[in-house]
Amino acid sequence: MKAWIKSFIRPIYGLLMIQPVVLGFLLYTYPGEWWDRYILQSGPLQLLLTLYLVPVYHYYDVWWNLHQHWIDKDQTTNS
């Protein structure tokens, strides 16, 4: 359960951290209608991508944990 919480929080944190970049881009490219572009296009797309990334991050973490020995083995042979 703890892994799902981490996988859920990570894309939400990314969504929050990317907002200044998205808003800055929209303000620069569409100065008069940036809010409409944000509400109608950028906002919904970002929310869909955030929801999409929850299982993607989760299953990547599961895969990474199962294959961590690949990295550990390489580090011990190079030392």
XYZ file of C-alpha atoms in Angstrom:
79
model
C 0.000 0.000 0.000
C 2.878 2.318 0.778
C 4.169 1.980 -2.793
C 0.812 3.084 -4.222
C 0.828 6.185 -2.020
C 4.303 7.088 -3.293
C 3.200 6.402 -6.876
C 0.147 8.614 -6.395
C 1.951 11.544 -4.769
C 4.850 11.703 -7.248
C 2.802 12.718 -10.348
C 0.712 15.162 -8.295
C 3.913 16.782 -7.044
C 5.145 16.941 -10.652
C 1.854 18.504 -11.730
C 2.212 21.233 -9.132
C 5.870 21.884 -9.922
C 5.279 22.225 -13.676
C 2.546 24.862 -13.326
C 4.880 27.896 -13.391
C 6.418 26.647 -16.651
C 3.036 25.955 -18.254
C 1.571 29.272 -17.130
C 4.662 31.166 -18.245
C 4.519 29.516 -21.656
C 0.832 30.318 -22.059
C 1.314 33.909 -20.926
C 4.131 34.335 -23.435
C 2.455 32.640 -26.413
C -1.186 33.662 -25.800
C -1.082 36.870 -23.740
C -4.733 37.770 -24.266
C -6.282 34.352 -23.937
C -3.897 32.393 -21.717
C -6.559 31.592 -19.140
C -8.938 30.147 -21.749
C -6.125 28.016 -23.181
C -5.217 26.814 -19.708
C -8.778 25.877 -18.711
C -9.801 24.337 -22.041
C -6.588 22.635 -23.185
C -3.619 22.574 -20.869
C -5.404 21.960 -17.574
C -7.434 18.920 -18.658
C -4.456 17.431 -20.495
C -2.242 17.794 -17.431
C -4.859 16.154 -15.204
C -5.252 13.213 -17.593
C -1.491 12.768 -17.796
C -1.202 12.906 -14.012
C -3.804 10.161 -13.621
C -2.074 8.155 -16.351
C 1.293 8.445 -14.591
C 0.072 6.990 -11.275
C 0.065 3.349 -12.487
C 3.049 3.991 -14.764
C 5.186 5.106 -11.816
C 3.874 2.311 -9.632
C 4.676 -0.498 -12.038
C 8.024 1.056 -12.899
C 8.924 1.032 -9.197
C 7.829 -2.612 -8.957
C 9.931 -3.492 -11.994
C 12.903 -1.519 -10.638
C 12.741 -3.277 -7.279
C 12.666 -6.671 -8.988
C 15.718 -5.817 -11.105
C 17.790 -3.839 -8.628
C 20.279 -6.711 -8.488
C 21.387 -5.798 -12.038
C 22.685 -2.470 -10.764
C 24.106 -3.855 -7.528
C 25.985 -6.629 -9.383
C 27.583 -4.140 -11.792
C 28.763 -1.935 -8.934
C 30.422 -4.809 -7.065
C 32.306 -6.090 -10.126
C 33.668 -2.649 -11.056
C 35.062 -1.935 -7.584
